[in-house]
mmCIF file of C-alpha atoms in Angstrom:
data_model
loop_
_atom_site.group_PDB
_atom_site.id
_atom_site.type_symbol
_atom_site.label_atom_id
_atom_site.label_comp_id
_atom_site.label_asym_id
_atom_site.label_seq_id
_atom_site.Cartn_x
_atom_site.Cartn_y
_atom_site.Cartn_z
ATOM 1 C CA MET A 1 115.455 -178.784 14.466
ATOM 2 C CA VAL A 2 115.412 -175.321 16.013
ATOM 3 C CA GLU A 3 115.848 -175.125 19.793
ATOM 4 C CA ILE A 4 115.249 -171.918 21.719
ATOM 5 C CA LYS A 5 116.407 -172.029 25.337
ATOM 6 C CA ASN A 6 115.774 -169.277 27.903
ATOM 7 C CA LEU A 7 116.082 -166.555 25.276
ATOM 8 C CA THR A 8 116.030 -163.030 26.719
ATOM 9 C CA LYS A 9 116.497 -159.568 25.270
ATOM 10 C CA TYR A 10 116.663 -156.286 27.176
ATOM 11 C CA TYR A 11 116.691 -152.805 25.681
ATOM 12 C CA GLY A 12 118.223 -150.901 28.547
ATOM 13 C CA ALA A 13 116.041 -151.784 31.530
ATOM 14 C CA HIS A 14 113.092 -152.796 29.335
ATOM 15 C CA PRO A 15 112.613 -156.563 28.806
ATOM 16 C CA ALA A 16 111.474 -157.089 25.202
ATOM 17 C CA VAL A 17 111.670 -160.892 25.419
ATOM 18 C CA GLN A 18 111.817 -162.749 28.717
ATOM 19 C CA ASP A 19 113.198 -166.257 29.169
ATOM 20 C CA ILE A 20 111.349 -167.963 26.311
ATOM 21 C CA SER A 21 111.915 -171.588 25.285
ATOM 22 C CA PHE A 22 110.426 -173.749 22.525
ATOM 23 C CA THR A 23 111.470 -176.181 19.794
ATOM 24 C CA VAL A 24 110.524 -176.611 16.146
ATOM 25 C CA GLY A 25 110.692 -180.084 14.609
ATOM 26 C CA ASP A 26 111.815 -180.986 11.100
ATOM 27 C CA HIS A 27 109.283 -180.093 8.367
ATOM 28 C CA GLU A 28 107.019 -178.442 10.926
ATOM 29 C CA VAL A 29 105.213 -175.149 10.406
ATOM 30 C CA LEU A 30 105.173 -173.360 13.756
ATOM 31 C CA GLY A 31 102.970 -170.315 14.168
ATOM 32 C CA PHE A 32 104.468 -167.570 16.331
ATOM 33 C CA LEU A 33 101.394 -165.625 17.351
ATOM 34 C CA GLY A 34 101.047 -162.457 19.370
ATOM 35 C CA PRO A 35 99.611 -158.931 19.335
ATOM 36 C CA ASN A 36 101.630 -156.040 17.965
ATOM 37 C CA GLY A 37 104.553 -155.259 20.258
ATOM 38 C CA ALA A 38 104.535 -158.707 21.876
ATOM 39 C CA GLY A 39 108.165 -159.495 20.986
ATOM 40 C CA LYS A 40 107.668 -161.487 17.782
ATOM 41 C CA SER A 41 110.052 -159.568 15.539
ATOM 42 C CA THR A 42 112.650 -159.293 18.295
ATOM 43 C CA THR A 43 112.578 -163.076 18.655
ATOM 44 C CA MET A 44 112.812 -163.610 14.885
ATOM 45 C CA ASN A 45 115.802 -161.266 14.714
ATOM 46 C CA MET A 46 117.583 -163.154 17.497
ATOM 47 C CA ILE A 47 116.911 -166.556 15.909
ATOM 48 C CA THR A 48 118.412 -165.383 12.617
ATOM 49 C CA GLY A 49 121.415 -163.682 14.200
ATOM 50 C CA CYS A 50 120.363 -160.179 13.171
ATOM 51 C CA LEU A 51 120.108 -159.154 16.819
ATOM 52 C CA PRO A 52 122.234 -160.426 19.726
ATOM 53 C CA SER A 53 120.383 -161.800 22.721
ATOM 54 C CA THR A 54 121.000 -160.632 26.268
ATOM 55 C CA SER A 55 121.031 -164.257 27.416
ATOM 56 C CA GLY A 56 119.861 -167.693 26.344
ATOM 57 C CA THR A 57 120.734 -169.865 23.353
ATOM 58 C CA VAL A 58 119.480 -170.469 19.826
ATOM 59 C CA LEU A 59 120.433 -173.801 18.248
ATOM 60 C CA VAL A 60 119.708 -174.332 14.554
ATOM 61 C CA ASP A 61 120.526 -177.808 13.268
ATOM 62 C CA GLY A 62 122.738 -178.163 16.333
ATOM 63 C CA TYR A 63 124.713 -174.963 15.688
ATOM 64 C CA ASP A 64 124.731 -172.147 18.254
ATOM 65 C CA ILE A 65 123.912 -168.789 16.657
ATOM 66 C CA ALA A 66 126.248 -166.999 19.096
ATOM 67 C CA LYS A 67 129.236 -169.304 18.492
ATOM 68 C CA GLU A 68 128.787 -170.338 14.853
ATOM 69 C CA PRO A 69 126.658 -167.620 13.247
ATOM 70 C CA MET A 70 127.736 -168.337 9.661
ATOM 71 C CA GLU A 71 126.778 -172.018 9.916
ATOM 72 C CA VAL A 72 123.344 -170.998 11.174
ATOM 73 C CA LYS A 73 122.830 -168.295 8.548
ATOM 74 C CA ARG A 74 123.718 -170.718 5.734
ATOM 75 C CA ARG A 75 120.772 -172.830 6.814
ATOM 76 C CA ILE A 76 118.220 -170.037 7.191
ATOM 77 C CA GLY A 77 116.108 -168.121 4.713
ATOM 78 C CA TYR A 78 114.723 -165.010 6.398
ATOM 79 C CA LEU A 79 111.836 -162.777 5.385
ATOM 80 C CA PRO A 80 111.728 -159.837 7.824
ATOM 81 C CA GLU A 81 108.565 -157.824 8.342
ATOM 82 C CA LEU A 82 110.023 -155.051 6.173
ATOM 83 C CA PRO A 83 111.934 -156.833 3.378
ATOM 84 C CA PRO A 84 115.377 -155.260 2.744
ATOM 85 C CA VAL A 85 114.888 -154.764 -0.990
ATOM 86 C CA TYR A 86 116.565 -152.015 -3.020
ATOM 87 C CA GLY A 87 114.174 -149.780 -4.903
ATOM 88 C CA ASP A 88 116.723 -148.793 -7.554
ATOM 89 C CA MET A 89 117.440 -152.404 -8.557
ATOM 90 C CA ARG A 90 115.469 -154.555 -10.959
ATOM 91 C CA VAL A 91 113.834 -157.653 -9.497
ATOM 92 C CA ARG A 92 116.094 -160.183 -11.250
ATOM 93 C CA ASP A 93 119.233 -158.138 -10.564
ATOM 94 C CA TYR A 94 118.354 -157.916 -6.884
ATOM 95 C CA LEU A 95 117.804 -161.669 -6.607
ATOM 96 C CA GLN A 96 121.085 -162.319 -8.452
ATOM 97 C CA PHE A 97 122.780 -159.969 -5.990
ATOM 98 C CA ALA A 98 121.155 -161.701 -2.994
ATOM 99 C CA ALA A 99 122.193 -165.110 -4.345
ATOM 100 C CA GLY A 100 125.790 -163.899 -4.473
ATOM 101 C CA LEU A 101 125.612 -162.632 -0.886
ATOM 102 C CA LYS A 102 124.326 -166.045 0.177
ATOM 103 C CA GLY A 103 127.360 -167.718 -1.359
ATOM 104 C CA ILE A 104 125.448 -169.573 -4.055
ATOM 105 C CA HIS A 105 127.897 -170.676 -6.748
ATOM 106 C CA ARG A 106 127.821 -168.543 -9.873
ATOM 107 C CA SER A 107 126.886 -171.550 -12.026
ATOM 108 C CA LYS A 108 123.734 -172.155 -9.951
ATOM 109 C CA ARG A 109 122.526 -168.593 -9.471
ATOM 110 C CA LYS A 110 120.421 -168.371 -12.627
ATOM 111 C CA SER A 111 118.491 -171.569 -11.877
ATOM 112 C CA GLU A 112 117.987 -170.509 -8.242
ATOM 113 C CA VAL A 113 116.666 -167.104 -9.298
ATOM 114 C CA ASP A 114 114.445 -168.611 -11.999
ATOM 115 C CA ASN A 115 112.961 -171.029 -9.463
ATOM 116 C CA ALA A 116 112.272 -168.241 -6.943
ATOM 117 C CA LEU A 117 110.700 -166.041 -9.634
ATOM 118 C CA GLU A 118 108.428 -168.877 -10.708
ATOM 119 C CA ARG A 119 107.357 -169.856 -7.191
ATOM 120 C CA LEU A 120 106.422 -166.298 -6.276
ATOM 121 C CA ARG A 121 104.955 -165.517 -9.717
ATOM 122 C CA LEU A 122 107.386 -162.679 -10.312
ATOM 123 C CA ALA A 123 108.555 -163.589 -13.816
ATOM 124 C CA ASP A 124 106.358 -160.913 -15.408
ATOM 125 C CA VAL A 125 107.972 -158.140 -13.337
ATOM 126 C CA GLN A 126 111.545 -159.437 -13.185
ATOM 127 C CA LYS A 127 112.877 -156.538 -15.300
ATOM 128 C CA ARG A 128 111.016 -153.814 -13.407
ATOM 129 C CA LEU A 129 112.539 -151.561 -10.763
ATOM 130 C CA ILE A 130 111.568 -152.738 -7.284
ATOM 131 C CA GLY A 131 110.782 -149.163 -6.291
ATOM 132 C CA ASN A 132 108.021 -149.048 -8.899
ATOM 133 C CA LEU A 133 106.301 -152.175 -7.591
ATOM 134 C CA SER A 134 103.322 -152.274 -5.242
ATOM 135 C CA LYS A 135 103.852 -153.147 -1.597
ATOM 136 C CA GLY A 136 102.490 -156.627 -2.228
ATOM 137 C CA TYR A 137 104.960 -157.275 -5.020
ATOM 138 C CA ARG A 138 107.860 -155.971 -2.927
ATOM 139 C CA GLN A 139 106.801 -158.413 -0.216
ATOM 140 C CA ARG A 140 106.916 -161.222 -2.759
ATOM 141 C CA VAL A 141 110.404 -160.165 -3.872
ATOM 142 C CA GLY A 142 111.508 -160.404 -0.239
ATOM 143 C CA PHE A 143 109.942 -163.864 -0.003
ATOM 144 C CA ALA A 144 111.758 -164.929 -3.189
ATOM 145 C CA GLN A 145 115.043 -163.799 -1.631
ATOM 146 C CA ALA A 146 114.370 -166.007 1.403
ATOM 147 C CA LEU A 147 113.958 -169.074 -0.839
ATOM 148 C CA LEU A 148 117.286 -168.659 -2.624
ATOM 149 C CA GLY A 149 119.640 -171.548 -1.923
ATOM 150 C CA SER A 150 116.839 -173.851 -0.703
ATOM 151 C CA PRO A 151 117.560 -173.219 2.994
ATOM 152 C CA LYS A 152 116.550 -175.934 5.432
ATOM 153 C CA PHE A 153 114.854 -173.407 7.716
ATOM 154 C CA LEU A 154 112.565 -170.532 6.766
ATOM 155 C CA ILE A 155 111.862 -167.697 9.202
ATOM 156 C CA LEU A 156 108.894 -165.668 7.970
ATOM 157 C CA ASP A 157 108.003 -162.507 9.884
ATOM 158 C CA GLU A 158 104.501 -161.332 8.874
ATOM 159 C CA PRO A 159 104.847 -162.712 5.297
ATOM 160 C CA THR A 160 101.329 -161.746 4.169
ATOM 161 C CA VAL A 161 101.503 -158.073 5.144
ATOM 162 C CA GLY A 162 100.409 -155.913 2.213
ATOM 163 C CA LEU A 163 99.113 -158.769 0.077
ATOM 164 C CA ASP A 164 95.640 -158.892 -1.429
ATOM 165 C CA PRO A 165 93.341 -161.861 -0.598
ATOM 166 C CA THR A 166 94.372 -163.817 -3.692
ATOM 167 C CA GLN A 167 98.059 -163.342 -2.923
ATOM 168 C CA VAL A 168 97.479 -164.304 0.712
ATOM 169 C CA MET A 169 95.937 -167.579 -0.426
ATOM 170 C CA GLU A 170 98.890 -168.179 -2.754
ATOM 171 C CA VAL A 171 101.341 -167.601 0.103
ATOM 172 C CA ARG A 172 99.386 -169.996 2.334
ATOM 173 C CA ASN A 173 99.549 -172.675 -0.345
ATOM 174 C CA LEU A 174 103.244 -171.975 -0.880
ATOM 175 C CA ILE A 175 104.015 -172.322 2.834
ATOM 176 C CA THR A 176 102.115 -175.614 2.968
ATOM 177 C CA ALA A 177 104.082 -176.901 -0.037
ATOM 178 C CA LEU A 178 107.408 -175.669 1.360
ATOM 179 C CA ALA A 179 106.799 -177.522 4.630
ATOM 180 C CA LYS A 180 107.530 -180.778 2.787
ATOM 181 C CA GLU A 181 111.135 -179.632 2.348
ATOM 182 C CA HIS A 182 111.660 -176.975 5.004
ATOM 183 C CA THR A 183 111.144 -176.249 8.685
ATOM 184 C CA ILE A 184 109.166 -173.011 8.980
ATOM 185 C CA ILE A 185 108.618 -170.490 11.765
ATOM 186 C CA PHE A 186 105.773 -168.225 10.752
ATOM 187 C CA SER A 187 105.284 -165.051 12.794
ATOM 188 C CA THR A 188 101.964 -163.223 12.572
ATOM 189 C CA HIS A 189 99.257 -161.393 14.497
ATOM 190 C CA ILE A 190 96.581 -162.656 12.068
ATOM 191 C CA LEU A 191 94.803 -165.612 13.646
ATOM 192 C CA ALA A 192 93.371 -166.953 10.392
ATOM 193 C CA GLU A 193 96.876 -167.389 8.975
ATOM 194 C CA VAL A 194 97.928 -169.591 11.884
ATOM 195 C CA SER A 195 94.795 -171.729 11.654
ATOM 196 C CA ALA A 196 95.311 -172.198 7.912
ATOM 197 C CA VAL A 197 98.940 -173.352 7.770
ATOM 198 C CA CYS A 198 100.390 -174.208 11.194
ATOM 199 C CA GLN A 199 100.572 -177.523 13.047
ATOM 200 C CA ARG A 200 101.526 -175.926 16.366
ATOM 201 C CA VAL A 201 101.390 -172.434 17.744
ATOM 202 C CA VAL A 202 103.394 -170.388 20.224
ATOM 203 C CA ILE A 203 101.408 -167.551 21.797
ATOM 204 C CA ILE A 204 103.576 -164.710 23.076
ATOM 205 C CA ASN A 205 102.547 -161.530 24.861
ATOM 206 C CA LYS A 206 104.619 -158.851 26.581
ATOM 207 C CA GLY A 207 107.739 -160.822 25.717
ATOM 208 C CA GLN A 208 106.611 -163.953 27.551
ATOM 209 C CA ILE A 209 105.293 -167.232 26.172
ATOM 210 C CA ARG A 210 101.715 -167.945 27.234
ATOM 211 C CA ALA A 211 101.217 -171.282 25.490
ATOM 212 C CA VAL A 212 102.887 -173.779 23.144
ATOM 213 C CA ASP A 213 100.694 -176.521 21.673
ATOM 214 C CA THR A 214 98.514 -177.587 18.781
ATOM 215 C CA ILE A 215 95.496 -175.413 18.065
ATOM 216 C CA GLU A 216 93.194 -178.294 19.011
ATOM 217 C CA ASN A 217 94.894 -178.867 22.377
ATOM 218 C CA LEU A 218 94.899 -175.159 23.175
ATOM 219 C CA ALA A 219 91.202 -174.955 22.411
ATOM 220 C CA ALA A 220 90.476 -177.993 24.578
ATOM 221 C CA ALA A 221 92.502 -176.583 27.474
ATOM 222 C CA ALA A 222 90.802 -173.193 27.204
ATOM 223 C CA GLU A 223 87.294 -174.580 27.160
ATOM 224 C CA GLY A 224 85.149 -174.034 30.195
ATOM 225 C CA ASP A 225 81.555 -175.166 30.345
ATOM 226 C CA PRO A 226 80.346 -175.972 26.809
ATOM 227 C CA THR A 227 77.668 -173.925 25.085
ATOM 228 C CA ILE A 228 74.944 -175.537 22.974
ATOM 229 C CA HIS A 229 72.594 -173.864 20.516
ATOM 230 C CA MET A 230 69.094 -175.319 20.073
ATOM 231 C CA LYS A 231 66.321 -174.422 17.665
ATOM 232 C CA VAL A 232 63.143 -175.366 19.548
ATOM 233 C CA GLU A 233 59.490 -175.181 18.537
ATOM 234 C CA GLY A 234 57.234 -174.310 21.475
ATOM 235 C CA ASP A 235 56.136 -171.572 23.832
ATOM 236 C CA VAL A 236 59.202 -169.509 24.728
ATOM 237 C CA GLU A 237 58.302 -169.218 28.428
ATOM 238 C CA LYS A 238 57.662 -172.951 28.677
ATOM 239 C CA VAL A 239 60.919 -173.865 26.930
ATOM 240 C CA SER A 240 62.904 -171.350 28.985
ATOM 241 C CA ALA A 241 61.435 -172.734 32.222
ATOM 242 C CA ILE A 242 62.402 -176.287 31.254
ATOM 243 C CA ILE A 243 65.942 -175.192 30.392
ATOM 244 C CA ASN A 244 66.405 -173.245 33.626
ATOM 245 C CA SER A 245 65.018 -176.088 35.755
ATOM 246 C CA THR A 246 67.297 -178.756 34.271
ATOM 247 C CA GLU A 247 70.093 -179.791 36.606
ATOM 248 C CA GLY A 248 73.513 -178.950 35.202
ATOM 249 C CA VAL A 249 72.375 -175.957 33.160
ATOM 250 C CA ARG A 250 74.711 -173.100 34.041
ATOM 251 C CA GLU A 251 73.004 -170.312 32.131
ATOM 252 C CA LEU A 252 70.381 -169.615 29.512
ATOM 253 C CA ARG A 253 72.596 -167.133 27.722
ATOM 254 C CA GLU A 254 70.396 -165.967 24.862
ATOM 255 C CA VAL A 255 67.004 -166.473 23.246
ATOM 256 C CA GLU A 256 66.819 -165.479 19.584
ATOM 257 C CA TYR A 257 63.406 -165.061 17.969
ATOM 258 C CA ILE A 258 63.072 -166.795 14.581
ATOM 259 C CA SER A 259 59.325 -166.896 13.967
ATOM 260 C CA ALA A 260 56.078 -167.407 15.887
ATOM 261 C CA GLY A 261 56.615 -170.328 18.251
ATOM 262 C CA LEU A 262 60.182 -170.935 17.025
ATOM 263 C CA ASN A 263 63.288 -169.671 18.827
ATOM 264 C CA ARG A 264 66.997 -170.392 19.076
ATOM 265 C CA TYR A 265 68.364 -170.896 22.600
ATOM 266 C CA SER A 266 72.018 -170.592 23.620
ATOM 267 C CA VAL A 267 72.617 -172.597 26.793
ATOM 268 C CA VAL A 268 75.755 -173.074 28.891
ATOM 269 C CA ILE A 269 75.802 -176.596 30.349
ATOM 270 C CA ALA A 270 78.045 -178.579 32.678
ATOM 271 C CA GLY A 271 78.726 -181.372 30.176
ATOM 272 C CA ASP A 272 77.341 -183.745 27.558
ATOM 273 C CA PRO A 273 75.063 -185.680 29.986
ATOM 274 C CA VAL A 274 73.214 -182.412 30.658
ATOM 275 C CA ARG A 275 72.491 -182.016 26.956
ATOM 276 C CA LYS A 276 70.906 -185.477 26.854
ATOM 277 C CA ALA A 277 68.817 -184.765 29.952
ATOM 278 C CA LEU A 278 67.675 -181.449 28.511
ATOM 279 C CA MET A 279 66.676 -183.059 25.213
ATOM 280 C CA THR A 280 64.675 -185.711 27.080
ATOM 281 C CA LYS A 281 62.781 -183.109 29.134
ATOM 282 C CA LEU A 282 61.952 -180.956 26.115
ATOM 283 C CA ILE A 283 60.672 -183.896 24.081
ATOM 284 C CA ALA A 284 58.590 -185.144 27.026
ATOM 285 C CA ALA A 285 56.990 -181.678 27.220
ATOM 286 C CA ASP A 286 56.061 -181.798 23.508
ATOM 287 C CA CYS A 287 58.655 -179.172 22.616
ATOM 288 C CA MET A 288 60.105 -180.085 19.218
ATOM 289 C CA VAL A 289 63.912 -179.778 19.039
ATOM 290 C CA LEU A 290 64.583 -179.082 15.355
ATOM 291 C CA GLU A 291 68.307 -178.438 15.569
ATOM 292 C CA ILE A 292 71.112 -178.675 18.116
ATOM 293 C CA SER A 293 74.809 -177.851 17.838
ATOM 294 C CA SER A 294 77.785 -177.345 20.122
ATOM 295 C CA GLU A 295 79.978 -174.271 20.104
ATOM 296 C CA LYS A 296 83.666 -175.050 19.684
ATOM 297 C CA THR A 297 86.359 -172.874 21.189
ATOM 298 C CA SER A 298 88.136 -171.022 18.375
ATOM 299 C CA LEU A 299 91.747 -169.898 18.189
ATOM 300 C CA GLU A 300 90.473 -166.332 18.544
ATOM 301 C CA GLN A 301 88.841 -167.183 21.879
ATOM 302 C CA VAL A 302 91.999 -168.949 23.082
ATOM 303 C CA PHE A 303 94.122 -165.972 22.065
ATOM 304 C CA VAL A 304 91.874 -163.454 23.827
ATOM 305 C CA LYS A 305 91.742 -165.589 26.961
ATOM 306 C CA LEU A 306 95.527 -165.942 27.129
ATOM 307 C CA THR A 307 96.278 -162.272 26.474
ATOM 308 C CA ARG A 308 93.324 -160.444 28.087
ATOM 309 C CA ILE A 309 94.943 -160.014 31.518
ATOM 310 C CA ASP A 310 98.220 -158.913 29.991
ATOM 311 C CA ARG A 311 96.529 -156.282 27.856
ATOM 312 C CA LYS A 312 94.850 -154.821 30.945
ATOM 313 C CA LYS A 313 98.171 -154.784 32.772
ATOM 314 C CA THR A 314 99.765 -153.061 29.818
ATOM 315 C CA ARG A 315 97.136 -150.291 29.801
ATOM 316 C CA ASP A 316 97.508 -149.786 33.554
ATOM 317 C CA GLU A 317 101.277 -149.667 33.253
ATOM 318 C CA GLU A 318 101.079 -147.238 30.357
ATOM 319 C CA PHE A 319 98.884 -144.856 32.382
ATOM 320 C CA GLU A 320 101.272 -145.150 35.330
ATOM 321 C CA GLU A 321 104.304 -144.554 33.128
ATOM 322 C CA LEU A 322 102.601 -141.548 31.519
ATOM 323 C CA ALA A 323 101.755 -140.074 34.927
ATOM 324 C CA GLN A 324 105.334 -140.579 36.098
ATOM 325 C CA LYS A 325 106.710 -139.007 32.928
ATOM 326 C CA LEU A 326 104.452 -135.956 33.211
ATOM 327 C CA GLU A 327 105.466 -135.499 36.838
ATOM 328 C CA ALA A 328 109.148 -135.867 35.968
ATOM 329 C CA ASP A 329 108.781 -133.326 33.139
ATOM 330 C CA ARG A 330 107.048 -130.883 35.501
ATOM 331 C CA LEU A 331 109.790 -131.182 38.113
ATOM 332 C CA ALA A 332 112.496 -130.822 35.479
ATOM 333 C CA GLU A 333 110.834 -127.697 34.083
ATOM 334 C CA GLU A 334 110.545 -126.186 37.561
ATOM 335 C CA ALA A 335 114.205 -126.917 38.223
ATOM 336 C CA ALA A 336 115.238 -125.329 34.930
ATOM 337 C CA ASN A 337 113.069 -122.222 35.438
ATOM 338 C CA PRO A 338 112.985 -121.534 39.200
ATOM 339 C CA TYR A 339 111.943 -117.860 38.824
ATOM 340 C CA ASP A 340 109.036 -118.253 36.406
ATOM 341 C CA ASP A 341 106.469 -117.775 39.164
ATOM 342 C CA GLU A 342 108.256 -114.908 40.887
ATOM 343 C CA GLU A 343 108.092 -111.213 40.105
ATOM 344 C CA VAL A 344 111.411 -109.833 38.907
ATOM 345 C CA ALA A 345 112.116 -106.246 40.027
ATOM 346 C CA ASP A 346 113.264 -103.702 37.478
#
C-alpha cells in the first residue's frame, strides 16, 4: 500500500502541492489526473524520493520515504515524464546498466533485461543507440527500465506521451496486465487513459486534491438534473408545447431537425418519474416516441466541473501577477534612471 499524508511542497513562497492525502491499495491502478501545471509531476517526484517534501509523509509498504529512502526505492519502478535515458548508449547496454544501479544480482540481469525487452517489444532495437530512436521508442526504453527487478510499485508519469495510437493501446494493455502483480500510480492529463485503465482517480488542480473516488461515483456525484434525448414523430410545435407543459421539465435544451415531422429533442428533467410522465403525455397526444436515451455524465464533464473555477482563478491571478510585475519593473527602471526625463545641461 502507498499512503500519502498531508504532503506539501513549496518552491520559495509558491505552493506547488498543498496538503494532499490519499492511499493506493495493493494491485490497484490509481489515475492521478490534472491539467498541465497542476502538481502531478511534483507529487510523483516526492513519492519516489526524487524531490524532498516541505512537509507531510509518504509511506510505501510501511516505509517512510524521508527516513528509509533506500527501502522505498527498492520497491518502486519509476517512469518520469522525461525518461532519463542516455542517447549514446545502446538499448540493451542501458538496461543492463540500469539493472546494476538497481542492485539486481549479476546472475539475474540478463533475464530481467530480456523480459523487459520482450514486454515493451524492444528486442528488434536492442542494439541500436537510444539517441537514434524515435521519441516513442525512447519512452518505451524508459518504461522497460521501470520494470527491471519486478518492483512491487510502479509510478508512471505520463507514460503514453509521444506514443502512436497502436503503442498507446499496447501500453494500456500492459498496465492492465501489470496490475495483477503491481500497485500502479498512473499520472496523466489525458482523460481517456484514466477511463481505460484505472479503478479509482485522484483529480488535482493548483496543487490541491479536488476529488478521490471511482469514475462511476464521481460521475454520480457530479450529476445534476438528468438530460434525456428523444426522437419524436409529430408536429414540432405540438411536441415542444407538451414537453414545456410537463411538470418537472427543467428545460427544452435543443430541438434537432431530422426530417419532415421527425425531430430529436434534448430535455433536462427533474428525475426518472418525469420521463415516464412525459412519455405518457406524448403517446396520449398521438406523438410517436421512436427512441429515448439518457445522457450519462462523462469523466470529461466531471473533470471540467471540478477544475473550472480553479482555471478562472488562475487566469485572474496571472493577470494580477502580470500587472504587479509590470508596475514593479517600471518603478525599478525609474529608480535606476532618475534623470531620463530631465534635460541635462551642457
